[in-house]
Amino acid sequence: MNKTDDINNILPVYYSIFITGLLISNVLGSKIVTIYGLRMPSATIAYAVTYLMTDVVGELYGKKAADRLVKIGFICLIISFLLIRLALILPSDNDTSAFNQIFNSTTRIIIASLSGYLISQSVDVFIFHKIKSYSEKYKFLRNNISTIISQFIDTAVFSFIAFYGIVPRVADLLYGVFFAKVILALCDTPFFYLLTRRSKQCYQCFCQNLGRNEMVNMDLSIKNADDK
């Protein structure tokens, strides 16, 4: 197996980690944890993995691959919400009160989650590659700046859509959760460097492989046209 095969094979792994963190974060939100005095939903840790993965994919495979990952995640979120709704509607002979309490999110919460995700993840990809277009150096800057800004947007959009008019002093909730997210964003920097330490070589091999595939497809198209 050559280096290009290794690079192509690892991309679905990053996609899988992203989707896993995204979907499980929607299940873990009901538990509040306290870490060194910081109170946050346990989903915060799982959701932070998604920002790490979009930055890793963007660094290794380019903006288009990161944008595609965000869109796939959005589709997966919608499908998961629909399947959960179906499970809630279907009748059962057992006591489902605990199940309903965990999974029975209101429509407002669902809209807030989808909106926060799509806006913040898109902003994360945009800012990351905008900074990268100015300089290939200082990877930690584009990783942390894009993640911190997008995490603030996600927290603000979700909090105001989900809780405005229901929970008093929404801004206090926003700042508390956002501070925890900033700490997590800074903590993922070593993992970002670890996963992207061969970024330029990976991206070049990936592009070369795409070019070879396009040439093969073009040759096949010409051959098919000649056969006709």
C-alpha positions as a Markdown table, in Angstrom:
| # | Residue | x | y | z |
|---|---|---|---|---|
| 1 | Met | 0.0 | 0.0 | 0.0 |
| 2 | Asn | 1.5 | 3.4 | -1.0 |
| 3 | Lys | 1.3 | 6.7 | 0.7 |
| 4 | Thr | -1.6 | 7.9 | -1.4 |
| 5 | Asp | -3.7 | 4.9 | -0.4 |
| 6 | Asp | -2.9 | 5.5 | 3.2 |
| 7 | Ile | -4.1 | 9.1 | 2.9 |
| 8 | Asn | -7.3 | 8.2 | 1.1 |
| 9 | Asn | -8.1 | 5.4 | 3.6 |
| 10 | Ile | -7.7 | 7.7 | 6.6 |
| 11 | Leu | -10.2 | 10.3 | 5.4 |
| 12 | Pro | -13.3 | 8.1 | 6.1 |
| 13 | Val | -11.9 | 7.6 | 9.6 |
| 14 | Tyr | -11.9 | 11.4 | 10.2 |
| 15 | Tyr | -15.4 | 11.6 | 8.8 |
| 16 | Ser | -16.5 | 8.8 | 11.1 |
| 17 | Ile | -15.0 | 10.5 | 14.2 |
| 18 | Phe | -16.8 | 13.8 | 13.2 |
| 19 | Ile | -20.2 | 12.1 | 12.8 |
| 20 | Thr | -19.8 | 10.1 | 16.0 |
| 21 | Gly | -19.0 | 13.2 | 18.0 |
| 22 | Leu | -21.8 | 15.2 | 16.4 |
| 23 | Leu | -24.5 | 12.6 | 17.0 |
| 24 | Ile | -23.5 | 11.5 | 20.5 |
| 25 | Ser | -23.4 | 15.2 | 21.6 |
| 26 | Asn | -27.1 | 15.4 | 20.9 |
| 27 | Val | -27.6 | 12.5 | 23.4 |
| 28 | Leu | -25.3 | 13.7 | 26.1 |
| 29 | Gly | -26.7 | 17.2 | 26.5 |
| 30 | Ser | -29.0 | 16.3 | 29.4 |
| 31 | Lys | -26.2 | 15.7 | 31.8 |
| 32 | Ile | -24.4 | 18.6 | 33.4 |
| 33 | Val | -20.8 | 18.0 | 34.5 |
| 34 | Thr | -18.4 | 20.1 | 36.6 |
| 35 | Ile | -14.7 | 20.1 | 35.6 |
| 36 | Tyr | -12.4 | 22.3 | 37.8 |
| 37 | Gly | -15.3 | 24.5 | 38.7 |
| 38 | Leu | -16.7 | 24.8 | 35.2 |
| 39 | Arg | -20.2 | 23.7 | 34.7 |
| 40 | Met | -21.2 | 22.5 | 31.2 |
| 41 | Pro | -23.3 | 19.9 | 29.4 |
| 42 | Ser | -21.3 | 16.7 | 29.0 |
| 43 | Ala | -22.1 | 17.1 | 25.2 |
| 44 | Thr | -19.6 | 20.0 | 25.1 |
| 45 | Ile | -16.7 | 17.7 | 25.2 |
| 46 | Ala | -18.1 | 15.4 | 22.4 |
| 47 | Tyr | -19.1 | 18.4 | 20.3 |
| 48 | Ala | -15.6 | 19.9 | 20.5 |
| 49 | Val | -14.3 | 16.9 | 18.6 |
| 50 | Thr | -16.3 | 18.0 | 15.6 |
| 51 | Tyr | -14.4 | 21.3 | 15.3 |
| 52 | Leu | -11.1 | 19.4 | 15.6 |
| 53 | Met | -12.1 | 17.1 | 12.8 |
| 54 | Thr | -13.2 | 19.9 | 10.4 |
| 55 | Asp | -9.9 | 21.6 | 11.0 |
| 56 | Val | -7.9 | 18.4 | 10.5 |
| 57 | Val | -9.8 | 17.5 | 7.3 |
| 58 | Gly | -9.4 | 21.1 | 6.1 |
| 59 | Glu | -5.7 | 21.1 | 6.7 |
| 60 | Leu | -5.1 | 17.8 | 5.1 |
| 61 | Tyr | -7.6 | 17.7 | 2.3 |
| 62 | Gly | -8.7 | 21.3 | 1.6 |
| 63 | Lys | -11.7 | 23.5 | 2.0 |
| 64 | Lys | -14.0 | 21.4 | -0.3 |
| 65 | Ala | -13.5 | 18.3 | 1.8 |
| 66 | Ala | -14.3 | 20.2 | 5.0 |
| 67 | Asp | -17.4 | 21.8 | 3.5 |
| 68 | Arg | -18.6 | 18.4 | 2.4 |
| 69 | Leu | -18.1 | 17.0 | 5.9 |
| 70 | Val | -20.2 | 19.8 | 7.4 |
| 71 | Lys | -23.0 | 19.1 | 4.9 |
| 72 | Ile | -22.9 | 15.3 | 5.5 |
| 73 | Gly | -23.1 | 16.1 | 9.3 |
| 74 | Phe | -26.2 | 18.2 | 8.8 |
| 75 | Ile | -27.9 | 15.5 | 6.8 |
| 76 | Cys | -27.0 | 13.0 | 9.5 |
| 77 | Leu | -28.4 | 15.3 | 12.2 |
| 78 | Ile | -31.7 | 15.6 | 10.4 |
| 79 | Ile | -32.0 | 11.8 | 9.8 |
| 80 | Ser | -31.2 | 11.2 | 13.5 |
| 81 | Phe | -33.8 | 13.6 | 14.7 |
| 82 | Leu | -36.4 | 12.0 | 12.4 |
| 83 | Leu | -35.6 | 8.5 | 13.6 |
| 84 | Ile | -35.7 | 9.6 | 17.3 |
| 85 | Arg | -39.1 | 11.2 | 16.6 |
| 86 | Leu | -40.3 | 8.0 | 15.1 |
| 87 | Ala | -39.1 | 6.0 | 18.1 |
| 88 | Leu | -41.0 | 8.4 | 20.4 |
| 89 | Ile | -44.2 | 8.1 | 18.4 |
| 90 | Leu | -44.2 | 4.2 | 18.2 |
| 91 | Pro | -46.3 | 2.6 | 21.0 |
| 92 | Ser | -44.6 | 0.4 | 23.7 |
| 93 | Asp | -45.8 | -1.9 | 26.4 |
| 94 | Asn | -42.9 | -0.8 | 28.7 |
| 95 | Asp | -42.5 | 2.3 | 30.8 |
| 96 | Thr | -40.8 | 4.8 | 28.5 |
| 97 | Ser | -40.9 | 7.9 | 30.7 |
| 98 | Ala | -37.1 | 7.9 | 31.1 |
| 99 | Phe | -36.6 | 7.4 | 27.4 |
| 100 | Asn | -39.0 | 10.2 | 26.6 |
| 101 | Gln | -37.4 | 12.5 | 29.1 |
| 102 | Ile | -33.9 | 12.1 | 27.4 |
| 103 | Phe | -34.9 | 12.1 | 23.8 |
| 104 | Asn | -38.1 | 14.2 | 23.7 |
| 105 | Ser | -36.6 | 17.5 | 22.7 |
| 106 | Thr | -38.9 | 20.3 | 21.7 |
| 107 | Thr | -39.1 | 21.6 | 18.2 |
| 108 | Arg | -37.4 | 24.8 | 19.3 |
| 109 | Ile | -34.4 | 22.9 | 20.7 |
| 110 | Ile | -34.1 | 20.9 | 17.4 |
| 111 | Ile | -34.2 | 24.1 | 15.3 |
| 112 | Ala | -31.6 | 25.7 | 17.7 |
| 113 | Ser | -29.3 | 22.7 | 17.4 |
| 114 | Leu | -29.5 | 22.5 | 13.6 |
| 115 | Ser | -29.1 | 26.3 | 13.2 |
| 116 | Gly | -26.2 | 26.6 | 15.6 |
| 117 | Tyr | -24.4 | 23.6 | 13.9 |
| 118 | Leu | -24.8 | 24.7 | 10.3 |
| 119 | Ile | -23.9 | 28.3 | 10.9 |
| 120 | Ser | -21.0 | 27.8 | 13.3 |
| 121 | Gln | -19.4 | 24.9 | 11.4 |
| 122 | Ser | -19.6 | 26.8 | 8.1 |
| 123 | Val | -18.0 | 29.8 | 9.8 |
| 124 | Asp | -15.3 | 27.6 | 11.2 |
| 125 | Val | -14.3 | 26.2 | 7.8 |
| 126 | Phe | -14.4 | 29.7 | 6.2 |
| 127 | Ile | -12.2 | 31.4 | 8.9 |
| 128 | Phe | -9.8 | 28.5 | 9.0 |
| 129 | His | -9.1 | 28.7 | 5.3 |
| 130 | Lys | -9.2 | 32.5 | 5.2 |
| 131 | Ile | -6.3 | 32.6 | 7.7 |
| 132 | Lys | -4.5 | 29.8 | 5.9 |
| 133 | Ser | -4.7 | 31.7 | 2.6 |
| 134 | Tyr | -2.6 | 34.5 | 4.2 |
| 135 | Ser | 0.1 | 32.2 | 5.7 |
| 136 | Glu | 0.8 | 28.4 | 5.9 |
| 137 | Lys | 2.7 | 29.0 | 9.1 |
| 138 | Tyr | 1.4 | 29.1 | 12.7 |
| 139 | Lys | -1.2 | 26.3 | 12.4 |
| 140 | Phe | -2.2 | 26.9 | 16.0 |
| 141 | Leu | -3.5 | 30.4 | 15.1 |
| 142 | Arg | -6.0 | 29.2 | 12.5 |
| 143 | Asn | -7.0 | 26.2 | 14.5 |
| 144 | Asn | -7.7 | 28.2 | 17.7 |
| 145 | Ile | -9.1 | 31.4 | 16.2 |
| 146 | Ser | -11.5 | 29.6 | 13.8 |
| 147 | Thr | -12.7 | 27.2 | 16.6 |
| 148 | Ile | -13.1 | 29.9 | 19.3 |
| 149 | Ile | -15.1 | 32.2 | 17.0 |
| 150 | Ser | -17.3 | 29.4 | 15.7 |
| 151 | Gln | -17.9 | 28.0 | 19.1 |
| 152 | Phe | -19.1 | 31.4 | 20.3 |
| 153 | Ile | -21.4 | 31.6 | 17.3 |
| 154 | Asp | -22.8 | 28.1 | 18.0 |
| 155 | Thr | -23.3 | 28.9 | 21.7 |
| 156 | Ala | -25.0 | 32.2 | 21.0 |
| 157 | Val | -27.3 | 30.9 | 18.2 |
| 158 | Phe | -28.3 | 27.8 | 20.2 |
| 159 | Ser | -28.8 | 29.6 | 23.5 |
| 160 | Phe | -31.0 | 32.4 | 22.1 |
| 161 | Ile | -33.1 | 30.3 | 19.8 |
| 162 | Ala | -33.6 | 27.6 | 22.5 |
| 163 | Phe | -33.9 | 29.6 | 25.7 |
| 164 | Tyr | -34.7 | 33.2 | 24.9 |
| 165 | Gly | -37.9 | 34.2 | 26.8 |
| 166 | Ile | -37.8 | 30.9 | 28.7 |
| 167 | Val | -34.6 | 30.9 | 30.7 |
| 168 | Pro | -33.8 | 34.2 | 32.6 |
| 169 | Arg | -30.4 | 35.8 | 31.9 |
| 170 | Val | -29.5 | 33.7 | 28.8 |
| 171 | Ala | -26.3 | 35.8 | 28.4 |
| 172 | Asp | -24.9 | 34.3 | 31.7 |
| 173 | Leu | -25.5 | 30.8 | 30.4 |
| 174 | Leu | -23.9 | 31.7 | 27.1 |
| 175 | Tyr | -20.7 | 33.1 | 28.7 |
| 176 | Gly | -20.3 | 30.2 | 31.1 |
| 177 | Val | -20.6 | 27.5 | 28.4 |
| 178 | Phe | -18.5 | 29.5 | 26.0 |
| 179 | Phe | -15.6 | 29.9 | 28.5 |
| 180 | Ala | -15.6 | 26.1 | 28.9 |
| 181 | Lys | -15.5 | 25.7 | 25.1 |
| 182 | Val | -12.5 | 28.0 | 24.8 |
| 183 | Ile | -10.6 | 25.9 | 27.3 |
| 184 | Leu | -11.4 | 22.8 | 25.3 |
| 185 | Ala | -10.4 | 24.5 | 22.0 |
| 186 | Leu | -7.0 | 25.3 | 23.4 |
| 187 | Cys | -6.6 | 21.7 | 24.7 |
| 188 | Asp | -7.2 | 20.2 | 21.3 |
| 189 | Thr | -4.2 | 22.1 | 19.7 |
| 190 | Pro | -1.7 | 19.3 | 20.4 |
| 191 | Phe | -4.0 | 16.8 | 18.8 |
| 192 | Phe | -4.4 | 19.1 | 15.8 |
| 193 | Tyr | -0.6 | 19.2 | 15.4 |
| 194 | Leu | -0.3 | 15.4 | 15.8 |
| 195 | Leu | -2.9 | 14.7 | 13.2 |
| 196 | Thr | -1.6 | 17.2 | 10.7 |
| 197 | Arg | 2.1 | 16.9 | 11.1 |
| 198 | Arg | 2.5 | 15.8 | 7.4 |
| 199 | Ser | -0.2 | 18.1 | 6.1 |
| 200 | Lys | 1.6 | 19.5 | 3.0 |
| 201 | Gln | 2.7 | 16.0 | 1.9 |
| 202 | Cys | -0.8 | 14.6 | 2.5 |
| 203 | Tyr | -2.6 | 17.3 | 0.6 |
| 204 | Gln | -0.2 | 17.0 | -2.4 |
| 205 | Cys | -0.7 | 13.3 | -2.5 |
| 206 | Phe | -4.4 | 13.7 | -2.2 |
| 207 | Cys | -4.6 | 16.2 | -5.1 |
| 208 | Gln | -2.3 | 14.0 | -7.2 |
| 209 | Asn | -4.6 | 11.1 | -6.7 |
| 210 | Leu | -7.7 | 13.2 | -7.6 |
| 211 | Gly | -5.9 | 14.3 | -10.7 |
| 212 | Arg | -5.2 | 10.7 | -11.7 |
| 213 | Asn | -8.8 | 9.7 | -11.1 |
| 214 | Glu | -10.0 | 12.5 | -13.3 |
| 215 | Met | -7.6 | 11.5 | -16.0 |
| 216 | Val | -8.8 | 7.9 | -15.8 |
| 217 | Asn | -12.5 | 9.0 | -15.9 |
| 218 | Met | -11.7 | 11.2 | -18.9 |
| 219 | Asp | -10.0 | 8.3 | -20.7 |
| 220 | Leu | -13.0 | 6.1 | -20.0 |
| 221 | Ser | -15.4 | 8.8 | -21.3 |
| 222 | Ile | -13.4 | 9.1 | -24.5 |
| 223 | Lys | -13.2 | 5.4 | -25.0 |
| 224 | Asn | -16.9 | 5.0 | -24.5 |
| 225 | Ala | -17.6 | 7.8 | -27.0 |
| 226 | Asp | -15.3 | 6.1 | -29.5 |
| 227 | Asp | -17.0 | 2.8 | -29.0 |
| 228 | Lys | -20.4 | 4.3 | -29.8 |
